[in-house]
XYZ file of C-alpha atoms in Angstrom:
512
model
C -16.047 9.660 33.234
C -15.023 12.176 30.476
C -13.952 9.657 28.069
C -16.601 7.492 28.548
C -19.151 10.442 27.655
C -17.432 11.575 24.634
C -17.903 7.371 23.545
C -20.952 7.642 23.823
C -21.068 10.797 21.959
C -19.100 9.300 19.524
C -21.101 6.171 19.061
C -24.406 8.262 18.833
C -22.592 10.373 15.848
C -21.601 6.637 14.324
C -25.453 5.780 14.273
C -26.782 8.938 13.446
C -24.216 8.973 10.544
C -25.093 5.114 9.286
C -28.677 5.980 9.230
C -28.881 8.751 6.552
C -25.892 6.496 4.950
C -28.262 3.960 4.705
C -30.939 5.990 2.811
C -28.527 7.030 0.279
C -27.460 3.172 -0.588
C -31.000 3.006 -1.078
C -31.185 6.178 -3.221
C -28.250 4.502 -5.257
C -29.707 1.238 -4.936
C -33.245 2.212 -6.679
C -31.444 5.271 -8.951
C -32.926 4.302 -12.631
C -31.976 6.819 -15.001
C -30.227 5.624 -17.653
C -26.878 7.543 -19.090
C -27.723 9.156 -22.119
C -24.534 8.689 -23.482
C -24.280 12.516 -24.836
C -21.396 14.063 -22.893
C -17.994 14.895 -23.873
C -15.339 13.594 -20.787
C -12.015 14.668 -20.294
C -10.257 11.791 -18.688
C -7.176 13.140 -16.957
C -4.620 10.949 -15.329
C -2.012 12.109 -12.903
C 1.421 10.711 -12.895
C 4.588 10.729 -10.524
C 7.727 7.872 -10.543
C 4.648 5.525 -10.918
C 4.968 1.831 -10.466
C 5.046 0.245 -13.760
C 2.899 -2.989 -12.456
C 0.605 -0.138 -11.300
C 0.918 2.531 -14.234
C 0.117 -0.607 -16.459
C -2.883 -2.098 -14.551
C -4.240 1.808 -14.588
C -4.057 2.341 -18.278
C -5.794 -1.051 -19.297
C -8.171 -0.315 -17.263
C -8.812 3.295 -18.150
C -9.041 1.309 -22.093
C -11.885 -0.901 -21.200
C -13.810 1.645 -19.720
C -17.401 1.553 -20.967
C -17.872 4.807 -22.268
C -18.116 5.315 -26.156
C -14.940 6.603 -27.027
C -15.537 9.238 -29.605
C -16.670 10.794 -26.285
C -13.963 10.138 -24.074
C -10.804 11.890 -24.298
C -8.110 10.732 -22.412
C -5.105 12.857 -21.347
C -2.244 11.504 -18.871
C 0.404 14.122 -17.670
C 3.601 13.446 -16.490
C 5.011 15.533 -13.862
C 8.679 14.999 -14.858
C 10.543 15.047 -18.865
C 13.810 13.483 -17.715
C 14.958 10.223 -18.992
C 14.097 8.374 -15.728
C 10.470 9.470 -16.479
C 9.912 8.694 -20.157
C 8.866 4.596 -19.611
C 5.448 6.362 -18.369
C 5.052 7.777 -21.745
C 6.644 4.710 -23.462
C 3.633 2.426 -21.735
C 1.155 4.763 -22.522
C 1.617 4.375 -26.215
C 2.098 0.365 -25.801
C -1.110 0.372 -24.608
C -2.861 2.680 -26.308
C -1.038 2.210 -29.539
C -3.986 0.840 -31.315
C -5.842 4.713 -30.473
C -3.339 7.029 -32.478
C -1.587 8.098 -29.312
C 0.288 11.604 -29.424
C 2.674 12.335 -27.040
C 5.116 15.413 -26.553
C 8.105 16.080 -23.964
C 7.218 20.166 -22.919
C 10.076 21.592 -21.626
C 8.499 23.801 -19.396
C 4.887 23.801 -17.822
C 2.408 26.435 -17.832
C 3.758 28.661 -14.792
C 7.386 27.865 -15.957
C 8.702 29.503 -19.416
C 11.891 30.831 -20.899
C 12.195 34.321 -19.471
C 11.103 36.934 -21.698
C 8.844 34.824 -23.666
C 4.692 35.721 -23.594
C 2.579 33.340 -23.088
C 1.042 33.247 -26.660
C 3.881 33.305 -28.052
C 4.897 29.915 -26.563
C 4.820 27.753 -29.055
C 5.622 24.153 -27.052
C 2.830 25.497 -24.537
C 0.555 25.851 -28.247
C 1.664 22.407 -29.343
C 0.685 20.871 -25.698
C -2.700 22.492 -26.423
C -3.308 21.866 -30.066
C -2.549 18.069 -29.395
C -4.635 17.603 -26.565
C -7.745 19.143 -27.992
C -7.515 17.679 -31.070
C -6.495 14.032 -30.512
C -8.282 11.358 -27.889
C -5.244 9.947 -26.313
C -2.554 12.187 -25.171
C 0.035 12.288 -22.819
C 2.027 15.153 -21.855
C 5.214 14.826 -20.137
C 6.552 18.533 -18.417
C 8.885 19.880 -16.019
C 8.324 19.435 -12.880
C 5.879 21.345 -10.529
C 4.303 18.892 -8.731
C 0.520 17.584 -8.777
C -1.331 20.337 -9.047
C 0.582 21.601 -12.155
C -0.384 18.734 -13.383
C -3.782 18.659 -13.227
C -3.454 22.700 -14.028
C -2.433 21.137 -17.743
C -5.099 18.893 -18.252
C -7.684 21.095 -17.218
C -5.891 24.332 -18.659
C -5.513 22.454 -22.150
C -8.329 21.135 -22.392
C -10.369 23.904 -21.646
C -14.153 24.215 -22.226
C -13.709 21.185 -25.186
C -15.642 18.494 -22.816
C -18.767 18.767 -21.298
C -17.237 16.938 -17.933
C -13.524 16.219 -16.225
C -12.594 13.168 -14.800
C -9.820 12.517 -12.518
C -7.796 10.007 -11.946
C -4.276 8.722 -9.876
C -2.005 6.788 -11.997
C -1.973 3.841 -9.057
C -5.968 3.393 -9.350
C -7.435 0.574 -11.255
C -11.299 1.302 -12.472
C -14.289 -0.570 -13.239
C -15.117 -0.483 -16.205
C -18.589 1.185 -15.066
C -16.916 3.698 -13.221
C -17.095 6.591 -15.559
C -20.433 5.712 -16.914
C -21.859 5.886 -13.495
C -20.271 9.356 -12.384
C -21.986 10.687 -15.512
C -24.995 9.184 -14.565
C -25.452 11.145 -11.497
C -24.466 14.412 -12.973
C -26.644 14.359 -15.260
C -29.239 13.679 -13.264
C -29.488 17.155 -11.607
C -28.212 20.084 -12.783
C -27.744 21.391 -9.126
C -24.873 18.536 -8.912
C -21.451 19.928 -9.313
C -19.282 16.979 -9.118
C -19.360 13.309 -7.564
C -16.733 11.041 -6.210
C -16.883 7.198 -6.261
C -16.112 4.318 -4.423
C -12.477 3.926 -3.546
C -10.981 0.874 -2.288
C -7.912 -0.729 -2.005
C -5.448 -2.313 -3.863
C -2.956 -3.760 -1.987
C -4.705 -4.882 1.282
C -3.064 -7.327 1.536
C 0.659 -5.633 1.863
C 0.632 -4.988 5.457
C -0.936 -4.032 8.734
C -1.031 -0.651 7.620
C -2.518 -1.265 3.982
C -4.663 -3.885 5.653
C -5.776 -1.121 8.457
C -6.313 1.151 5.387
C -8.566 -1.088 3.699
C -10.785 -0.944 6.724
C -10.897 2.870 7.528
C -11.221 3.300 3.944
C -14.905 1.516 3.821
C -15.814 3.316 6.427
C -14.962 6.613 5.164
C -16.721 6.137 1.920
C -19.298 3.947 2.578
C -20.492 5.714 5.543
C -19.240 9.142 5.756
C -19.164 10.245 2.266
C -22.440 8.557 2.009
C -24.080 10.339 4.998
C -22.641 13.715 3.472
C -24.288 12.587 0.101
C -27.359 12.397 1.415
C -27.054 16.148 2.541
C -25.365 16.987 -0.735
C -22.110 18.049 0.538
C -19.168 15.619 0.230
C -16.251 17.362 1.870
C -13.814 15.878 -0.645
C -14.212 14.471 -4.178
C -11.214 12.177 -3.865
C -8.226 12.578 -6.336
C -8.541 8.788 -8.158
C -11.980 8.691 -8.551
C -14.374 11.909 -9.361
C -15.575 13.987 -11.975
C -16.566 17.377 -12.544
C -19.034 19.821 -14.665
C -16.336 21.665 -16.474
C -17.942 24.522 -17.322
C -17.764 25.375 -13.497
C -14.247 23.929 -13.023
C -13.112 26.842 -15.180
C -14.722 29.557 -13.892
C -12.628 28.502 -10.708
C -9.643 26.720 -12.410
C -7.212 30.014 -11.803
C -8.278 30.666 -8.213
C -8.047 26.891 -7.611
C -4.021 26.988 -8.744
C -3.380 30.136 -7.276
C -4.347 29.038 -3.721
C -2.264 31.235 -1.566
C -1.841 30.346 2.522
C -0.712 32.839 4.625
C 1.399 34.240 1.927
C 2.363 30.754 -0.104
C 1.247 29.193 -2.672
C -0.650 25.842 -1.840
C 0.883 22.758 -3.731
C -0.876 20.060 -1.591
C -4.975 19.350 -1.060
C -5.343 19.465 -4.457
C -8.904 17.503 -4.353
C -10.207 18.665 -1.218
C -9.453 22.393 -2.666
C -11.316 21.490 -5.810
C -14.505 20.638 -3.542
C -14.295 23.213 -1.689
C -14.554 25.445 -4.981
C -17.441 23.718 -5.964
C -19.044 24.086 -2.318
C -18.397 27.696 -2.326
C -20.287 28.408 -5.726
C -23.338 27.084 -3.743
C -23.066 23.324 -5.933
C -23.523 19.726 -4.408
C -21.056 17.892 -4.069
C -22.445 14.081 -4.262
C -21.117 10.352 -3.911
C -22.227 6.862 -5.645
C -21.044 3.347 -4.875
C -22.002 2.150 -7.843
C -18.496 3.703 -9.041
C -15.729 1.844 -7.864
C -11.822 1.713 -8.175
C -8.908 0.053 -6.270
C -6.013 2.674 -5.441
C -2.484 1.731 -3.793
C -1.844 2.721 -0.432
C 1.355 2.867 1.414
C 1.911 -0.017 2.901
C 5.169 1.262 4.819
C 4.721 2.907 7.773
C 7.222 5.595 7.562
C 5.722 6.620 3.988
C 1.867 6.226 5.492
C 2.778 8.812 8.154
C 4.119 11.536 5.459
C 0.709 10.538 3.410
C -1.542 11.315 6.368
C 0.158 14.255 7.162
C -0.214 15.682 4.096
C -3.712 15.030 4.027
C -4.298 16.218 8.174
C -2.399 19.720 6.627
C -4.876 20.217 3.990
C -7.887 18.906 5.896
C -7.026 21.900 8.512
C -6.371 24.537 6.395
C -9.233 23.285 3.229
C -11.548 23.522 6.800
C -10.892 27.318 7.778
C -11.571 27.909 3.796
C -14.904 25.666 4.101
C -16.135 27.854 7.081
C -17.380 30.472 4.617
C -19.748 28.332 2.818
C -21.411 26.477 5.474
C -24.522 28.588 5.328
C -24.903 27.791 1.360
C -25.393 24.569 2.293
C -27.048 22.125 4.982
C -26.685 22.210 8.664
C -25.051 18.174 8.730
C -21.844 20.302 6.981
C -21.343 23.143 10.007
C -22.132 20.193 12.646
C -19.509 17.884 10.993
C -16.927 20.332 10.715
C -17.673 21.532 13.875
C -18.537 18.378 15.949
C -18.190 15.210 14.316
C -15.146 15.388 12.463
C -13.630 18.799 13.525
C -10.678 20.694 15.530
C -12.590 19.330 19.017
C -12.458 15.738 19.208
C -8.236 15.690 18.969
C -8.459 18.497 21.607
C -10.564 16.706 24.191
C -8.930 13.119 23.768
C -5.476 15.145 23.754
C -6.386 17.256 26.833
C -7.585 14.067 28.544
C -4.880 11.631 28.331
C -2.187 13.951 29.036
C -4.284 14.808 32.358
C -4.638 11.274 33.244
C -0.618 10.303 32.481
C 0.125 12.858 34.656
C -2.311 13.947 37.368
C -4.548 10.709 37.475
C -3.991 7.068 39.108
C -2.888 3.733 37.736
C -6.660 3.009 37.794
C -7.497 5.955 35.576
C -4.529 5.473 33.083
C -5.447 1.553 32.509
C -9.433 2.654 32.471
C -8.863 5.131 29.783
C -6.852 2.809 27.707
C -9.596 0.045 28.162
C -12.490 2.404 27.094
C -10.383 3.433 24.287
C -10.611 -0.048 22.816
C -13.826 -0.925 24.155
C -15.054 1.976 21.864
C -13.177 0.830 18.787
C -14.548 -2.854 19.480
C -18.122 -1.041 19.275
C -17.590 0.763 16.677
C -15.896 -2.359 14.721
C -18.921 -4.446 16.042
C -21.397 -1.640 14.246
C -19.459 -1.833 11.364
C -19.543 -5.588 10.834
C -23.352 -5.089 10.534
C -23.213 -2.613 8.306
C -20.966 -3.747 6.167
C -22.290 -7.374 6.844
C -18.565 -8.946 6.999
C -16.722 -9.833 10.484
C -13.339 -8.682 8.876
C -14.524 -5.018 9.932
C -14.105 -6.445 13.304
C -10.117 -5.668 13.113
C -11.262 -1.952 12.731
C -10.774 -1.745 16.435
C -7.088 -2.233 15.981
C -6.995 0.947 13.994
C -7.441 2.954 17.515
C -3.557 1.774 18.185
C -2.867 3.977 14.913
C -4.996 6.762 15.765
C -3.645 7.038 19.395
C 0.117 6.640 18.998
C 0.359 7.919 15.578
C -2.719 10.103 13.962
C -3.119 12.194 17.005
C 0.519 13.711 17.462
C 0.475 13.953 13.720
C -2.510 16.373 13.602
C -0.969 18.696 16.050
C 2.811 18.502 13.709
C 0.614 19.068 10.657
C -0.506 22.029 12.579
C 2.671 23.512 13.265
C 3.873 23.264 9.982
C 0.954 23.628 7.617
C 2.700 25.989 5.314
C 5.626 23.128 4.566
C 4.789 22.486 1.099
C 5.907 19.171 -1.156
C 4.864 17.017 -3.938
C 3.118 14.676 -0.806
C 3.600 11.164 -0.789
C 6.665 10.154 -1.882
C 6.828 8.322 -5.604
C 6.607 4.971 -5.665
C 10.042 3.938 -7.125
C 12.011 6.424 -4.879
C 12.841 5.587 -0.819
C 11.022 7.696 1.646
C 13.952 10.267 2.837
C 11.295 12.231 4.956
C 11.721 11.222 8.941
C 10.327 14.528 10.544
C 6.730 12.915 10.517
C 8.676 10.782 13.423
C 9.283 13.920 15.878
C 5.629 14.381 17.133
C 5.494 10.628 17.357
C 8.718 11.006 19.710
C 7.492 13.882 21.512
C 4.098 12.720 22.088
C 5.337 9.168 23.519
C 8.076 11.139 25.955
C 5.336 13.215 27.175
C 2.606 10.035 28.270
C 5.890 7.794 29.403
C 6.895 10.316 31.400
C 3.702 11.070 32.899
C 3.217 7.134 33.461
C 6.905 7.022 35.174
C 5.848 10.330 37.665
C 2.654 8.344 38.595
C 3.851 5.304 39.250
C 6.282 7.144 41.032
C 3.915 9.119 42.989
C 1.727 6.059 43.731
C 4.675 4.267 44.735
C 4.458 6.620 47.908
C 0.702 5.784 48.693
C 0.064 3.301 51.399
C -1.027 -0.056 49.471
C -1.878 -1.541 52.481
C -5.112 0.078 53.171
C -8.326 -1.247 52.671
C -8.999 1.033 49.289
C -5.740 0.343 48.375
C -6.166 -3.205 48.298
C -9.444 -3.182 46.376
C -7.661 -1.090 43.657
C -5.103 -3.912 43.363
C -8.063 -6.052 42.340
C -8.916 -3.530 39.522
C -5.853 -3.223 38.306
C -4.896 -6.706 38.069
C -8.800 -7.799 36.329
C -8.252 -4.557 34.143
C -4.845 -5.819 33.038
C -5.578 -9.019 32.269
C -8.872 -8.191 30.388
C -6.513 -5.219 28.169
C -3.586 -7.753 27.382
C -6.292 -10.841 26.503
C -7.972 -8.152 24.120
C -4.756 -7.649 22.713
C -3.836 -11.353 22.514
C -6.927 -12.524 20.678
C -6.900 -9.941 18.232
C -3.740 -9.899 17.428
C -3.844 -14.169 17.202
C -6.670 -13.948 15.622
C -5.327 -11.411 12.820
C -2.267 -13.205 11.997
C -3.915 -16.522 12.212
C -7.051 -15.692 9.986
C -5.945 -12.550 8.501
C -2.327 -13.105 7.588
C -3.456 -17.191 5.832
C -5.609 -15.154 3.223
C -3.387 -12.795 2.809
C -0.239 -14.840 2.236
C -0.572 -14.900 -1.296
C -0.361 -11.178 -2.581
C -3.118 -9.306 -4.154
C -2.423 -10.892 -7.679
C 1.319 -9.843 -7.691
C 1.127 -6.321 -6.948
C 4.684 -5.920 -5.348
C 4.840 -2.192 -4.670
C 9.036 -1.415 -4.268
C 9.159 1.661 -1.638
């Protein structure tokens, strides 16, 4: 009865959400204004033990942007100056050789300098800064400090030299509109802080899980970030595809790097900090379709886990932060936080299934699991509509995820939100990081063990009673309904699914 309440609860928020979604495709749709083609970007690319198919495909695509370039300046950072790290630097100037491409190995980074040395008196940390605000393609390659020292550079460096700041992933291939419509929207208002774009994915086509991804990606942007367009307040301006007004990004940049959580400094949630900055000066934060890019996604499972737990860790704390500013902005952003996307819908699902592994009946556990997917095959159904493609359809296999995987992760993420690391793991390196795999274990002893005490408990009941009996009938239509779900989707995915996708996306081979 529960679950069933919060689906339709759910499903409500779904429509509500697709409605004012809707109106702001429209908004974007009908948007006229022209770009003036008058403001100065900073185009600043991230990059970590990149992929060199991927590093490549970035960097060509990042040169045919359309944006005149005597007003694009392009700056690509390296977290790393060892010898393993310098063919990032040595692609950057094959491609952009034709540009005048400078490129310097720092030693150190900003927040890491010989001892006893001042800070103006550095004179590798003057070079970095002389060369990136005088020259339009630049790449930097430092000691490592992980992402956000990166981007500290690039925005540090460059200073207030550009009237805007573009970010970027070194995995993420743009259109070449991309930047042209980001600038579009910011100039359109001056009350617009920064915008994000549309991010899709690259290598769909890997996996289940990158496939999955693809899915729960078009939702996210195309109807949640949308919806919180329309109320000006996208929660997070995502890392390969969004731009902000510089001229507020450094009145914050300092506070932003110095992020401090319950006594450490924050080296993960980079993006969703940098919205949240924005947010609390009272800015909108907006989103546009009309600027797209393809990012890689893990397509490993073990290496997908530490990504969305590095993301679940920074979505809890970035949402105790965000509590300050909801009254700056519209009601949708408390109600979202609160309701729709907040702290209480893992609680109540969490709360109910361990009740009904351990205190309910055979009946109640097989219900509960049928409603779960009956609400993911409503939701899917919804967003074939919307999205007016029946491949969304396999968004109902993304509950699987959510329930054996997503959920215990949240609570983990939790526990240790103050276990800090570069995030994902690089792209040329194994994944050496199992402990995303304990609340997974836990989570599956506790529901198998409260399915083994009620089968053992119901093993006592008298099944030859007239109630009983009738039960028997439930269980056995209920089963066989569950397993045939389970049978045609999964048929239908590797028969349909699995024929397109037997050819990789245009040779991306990502080696993990």
């Amino acid at each position: 009865m529960a679950f069933g309440f919060y689906g339709l609860l759910l499903c409500f928020h779904l429509l509500v959400q697709s409605i004012f979604a809707f109106v702001e495709h429209r908004r974007m749709r009908t948007r006229q204004e022209a770009c003036s083609y008058t403001k100065t970007v900073g185009f600043t690319i991230s990059a970590y033990q990149e992929d060199p198919k991927y590093l490549r495909d970035c960097l060509e695509s990042v040169k045919a942007l359309c944006y005149p370039p005597e007003l694009l300046r392009i700056v690509m950072v390296v977290d790393g100056n060892t010898e393993e790290d310098r063919y990032m630097m040595e692609m950057f100037k094959e491609i952009f050789a034709d540009q005048d491409p400078s490129c310097y190995v720092w030693q150190n980074n900003y927040h890491s300098r010989p001892a006893g040395v001042d800070p103006q008196e550095d004179t590798q940390r003057r070079n970095v800064e002389e060369i990136i605000r005088t020259k339009r393609c630049v790449c930097i390659m430092q000691k490592w400090g992980g992402k956000r020292e990166v981007m500290y550079t690039a925005f540090k460096a460059l200073g207030s030299s550009v009237d805007y700041i573009q970010v970027c992933d070194s995995d993420t291939k743009l259109d070449p509109l991309a930047t042209v419509e980001l600038v579009k929207v910011l100039e359109s208002n001056t009350r617009y802080g920064a915008v994000g774009g549309d991010v899709m994915i690259l290598n769909l086509k890997d996996s289940y899980i990158s496939f999955m991804s693809s899915l729960r990606y078009w939702m996210a942007f195309n109807v949640e970030r949308a919806c919180q367009s329309f109320f000006d307040c996208v929660s997070c301006i995502s890392g390969p595809l969004g731009l902000y007004r510089n001229d507020l990004l450094q009145q914050f940049l300092e506070a932003w790097y110095n992020q401090t959580f319950l006594g450490r400094h924050c080296t993960f949630g980079d993006d969703r900090h940098l919205t949240n900055r924005m947010l609390s000066m009272g800015y909108a934060t907006k989103y546009t379709a009309r600027s797209k890019c393809y990012t890689e996604t893990p397509s490993q499972f073990l290496r997908w886990l530490n990504q969305q737990m590095r993301w679940t860790k920074s979505y809890f704390r970035e949402w105790l932060y965000n509590a300050m500013w909801w009254h700056k902005h519209n009601l949708w952003m408390t109600y979202e936080s609160v309701v729709g996307m907040g702290f209480f819908p893992s609680f109540f699902v969490t709360a109910t299934m361990i009740r009904l592994f351990w205190m309910g009946t055979l009946w109640n556990i097989l219900w509960v699991l049928c409603c779960i997917q009956l609400i993911g095959l409503i939701k899917a159904a919804y967003a074939c509509i919307l999205r007016q493609n029946f491949v969304m359809i396999f968004m109902s296999l993304y509950s699987a995820l959510y329930m054996t995987s997503l959920l215990p992760t949240k609570y983990f993420a939790m526990i240790t939100i103050n276990k800090s690391s570069w995030g994902t793991s690089g792209r040329r390196k194994l994944v050496g990081n199992y402990m995303p795999l304990l609340p997974l274990s836990i989570w599956a002893a506790i529901l198998l063990s409260g399915l083994s005490y009620t089968i053992y408990r119901e093993s006592k009941q008298d099944w030859n009673s007239a109630a009983k009996k009738e039960e028997i009938k439930y269980l056995i239509y209920g089963a066989v309904a569950y397993v045939s779900y389970w049978f045609i989707m999964v048929f239908a995915y590797w028969m349909w699914v699995r024929k397109l996708c037997r050819k990789r996306s245009q040779g991306y081979n990502v080696n993990v």
